[in-house]
Amino acid sequence: MLTVTDWRELSACRDSDPDIFFPVGTTGPAVDQIRKAVAICSACSVKEECLQYALETNQEAGVWGGYPEDDRRRLRKRWLAERRRRRQAS
Ligand code: SF4
């Protein structure tokens, strides 16, 4: 299992402009920045680790694991519900 430090060292965005991963807003120029960030994520070998980290630590801003803020917020609601269901079942 990779530690946080390990997967970050393997990230495809390591040398990318951080502004495209943390655009201001979700309209106008941010649309293109988000699209570029998601494209970089799609080729990232640690996408799953990144997304898991973002869900576990409730990262609200930016693109993580290929998911922009709004998409990740919806995904996190489902992720939390599934986690609750698994804990109740065990
Ligand atoms: S999935 Fe995207 S945000 Fe996460 S480490 Fe990879 S390139 Fe960076």
mmCIF file of C-alpha atoms and ligand atoms in Angstrom:
data_model
loop_
_atom_site.group_PDB
_atom_site.id
_atom_site.type_symbol
_atom_site.label_atom_id
_atom_site.label_comp_id
_atom_site.label_asym_id
_atom_site.label_seq_id
_atom_site.Cartn_x
_atom_site.Cartn_y
_atom_site.Cartn_z
ATOM 1 C CA MET A 1 0.000 0.000 0.000
ATOM 2 C CA LEU A 2 1.257 3.441 -0.946
ATOM 3 C CA THR A 3 1.589 6.117 1.709
ATOM 4 C CA VAL A 4 0.431 9.676 1.034
ATOM 5 C CA THR A 5 4.015 10.684 0.334
ATOM 6 C CA ASP A 6 4.511 7.765 -2.059
ATOM 7 C CA TRP A 7 1.501 8.412 -4.281
ATOM 8 C CA ARG A 8 2.099 12.134 -4.416
ATOM 9 C CA GLU A 9 5.578 11.490 -5.748
ATOM 10 C CA LEU A 10 4.015 9.463 -8.578
ATOM 11 C CA SER A 11 1.314 11.981 -9.433
ATOM 12 C CA ALA A 12 0.872 13.102 -13.023
ATOM 13 C CA CYS A 13 0.162 16.641 -11.796
ATOM 14 C CA ARG A 14 3.403 16.978 -9.883
ATOM 15 C CA ASP A 15 4.869 19.446 -12.390
ATOM 16 C CA SER A 16 1.581 20.942 -13.585
ATOM 17 C CA ASP A 17 0.357 24.456 -12.998
ATOM 18 C CA PRO A 18 -1.561 24.230 -9.683
ATOM 19 C CA ASP A 19 -3.993 26.897 -10.909
ATOM 20 C CA ILE A 20 -5.644 24.442 -13.290
ATOM 21 C CA PHE A 21 -6.325 22.042 -10.405
ATOM 22 C CA PHE A 22 -7.616 24.795 -8.135
ATOM 23 C CA PRO A 23 -9.475 27.180 -10.446
ATOM 24 C CA VAL A 24 -11.469 30.054 -9.078
ATOM 25 C CA GLY A 25 -15.124 29.201 -9.586
ATOM 26 C CA THR A 26 -16.686 26.768 -12.001
ATOM 27 C CA THR A 27 -17.563 29.030 -14.927
ATOM 28 C CA GLY A 28 -15.666 31.050 -17.537
ATOM 29 C CA PRO A 29 -11.933 30.283 -17.684
ATOM 30 C CA ALA A 30 -12.366 27.736 -14.885
ATOM 31 C CA VAL A 31 -14.224 25.416 -17.255
ATOM 32 C CA ASP A 32 -11.136 25.032 -19.447
ATOM 33 C CA GLN A 33 -8.845 24.708 -16.409
ATOM 34 C CA ILE A 34 -10.998 21.943 -14.951
ATOM 35 C CA ARG A 35 -11.116 20.154 -18.314
ATOM 36 C CA LYS A 36 -7.289 20.265 -18.522
ATOM 37 C CA ALA A 37 -6.917 19.010 -14.957
ATOM 38 C CA VAL A 38 -9.316 16.103 -15.502
ATOM 39 C CA ALA A 39 -7.406 15.171 -18.672
ATOM 40 C CA ILE A 40 -4.152 15.012 -16.683
ATOM 41 C CA CYS A 41 -5.859 12.934 -14.005
ATOM 42 C CA SER A 42 -7.139 10.472 -16.586
ATOM 43 C CA ALA A 43 -3.558 9.419 -17.321
ATOM 44 C CA CYS A 44 -2.423 9.442 -13.686
ATOM 45 C CA SER A 45 -1.222 6.143 -12.236
ATOM 46 C CA VAL A 46 -2.265 7.106 -8.695
ATOM 47 C CA LYS A 47 -5.753 8.352 -9.503
ATOM 48 C CA GLU A 48 -7.422 5.889 -7.108
ATOM 49 C CA GLU A 49 -5.120 6.759 -4.204
ATOM 50 C CA CYS A 50 -5.665 10.464 -4.857
ATOM 51 C CA LEU A 51 -9.441 10.128 -4.957
ATOM 52 C CA GLN A 52 -9.482 7.991 -1.812
ATOM 53 C CA TYR A 53 -7.379 10.561 0.020
ATOM 54 C CA ALA A 54 -9.674 13.388 -1.104
ATOM 55 C CA LEU A 55 -12.770 11.507 0.045
ATOM 56 C CA GLU A 56 -11.282 10.494 3.397
ATOM 57 C CA THR A 57 -9.977 13.976 4.183
ATOM 58 C CA ASN A 58 -12.983 15.800 2.690
ATOM 59 C CA GLN A 59 -11.024 17.932 0.253
ATOM 60 C CA GLU A 60 -13.598 20.454 -0.872
ATOM 61 C CA ALA A 61 -11.582 22.540 -3.310
ATOM 62 C CA GLY A 62 -10.008 21.623 -6.588
ATOM 63 C CA VAL A 63 -9.778 18.596 -8.826
ATOM 64 C CA TRP A 64 -8.740 15.363 -7.127
ATOM 65 C CA GLY A 65 -8.671 11.891 -8.617
ATOM 66 C CA GLY A 66 -10.238 13.142 -11.827
ATOM 67 C CA TYR A 67 -13.253 14.604 -10.029
ATOM 68 C CA PRO A 68 -14.052 18.320 -9.977
ATOM 69 C CA GLU A 69 -15.575 19.756 -6.818
ATOM 70 C CA ASP A 70 -19.270 19.292 -7.646
ATOM 71 C CA ASP A 71 -18.817 15.747 -8.943
ATOM 72 C CA ARG A 72 -16.661 14.802 -5.975
ATOM 73 C CA ARG A 73 -19.189 16.248 -3.523
ATOM 74 C CA ARG A 74 -21.899 13.986 -4.987
ATOM 75 C CA LEU A 75 -19.511 11.032 -5.007
ATOM 76 C CA ARG A 76 -18.564 11.668 -1.368
ATOM 77 C CA LYS A 77 -22.197 11.551 -0.275
ATOM 78 C CA ARG A 78 -22.519 8.107 -1.845
ATOM 79 C CA TRP A 79 -19.119 7.078 -0.406
ATOM 80 C CA LEU A 80 -20.170 8.134 3.119
ATOM 81 C CA ALA A 81 -23.493 6.315 2.813
ATOM 82 C CA GLU A 82 -21.719 3.149 1.691
ATOM 83 C CA ARG A 83 -19.192 3.444 4.529
ATOM 84 C CA ARG A 84 -22.028 3.839 7.071
ATOM 85 C CA ARG A 85 -23.825 0.831 5.586
ATOM 86 C CA ARG A 86 -20.655 -1.312 5.829
ATOM 87 C CA ARG A 87 -20.031 -0.258 9.454
ATOM 88 C CA GLN A 88 -23.599 -1.066 10.447
ATOM 89 C CA ALA A 89 -23.350 -4.448 8.747
ATOM 90 C CA SER A 90 -20.171 -5.414 10.593
HETATM 91 S S1 SF4 B 1 -5.391 11.983 -9.962
HETATM 92 FE FE1 SF4 B 1 -5.126 14.051 -10.736
HETATM 93 S S2 SF4 B 1 -5.009 15.372 -8.924
HETATM 94 FE FE2 SF4 B 1 -4.687 13.272 -8.264
HETATM 95 S S3 SF4 B 1 -2.477 12.962 -8.219
HETATM 96 FE FE3 SF4 B 1 -3.219 12.267 -10.212
HETATM 97 S S4 SF4 B 1 -3.067 14.016 -11.590
HETATM 98 FE FE4 SF4 B 1 -2.905 14.792 -9.487
#
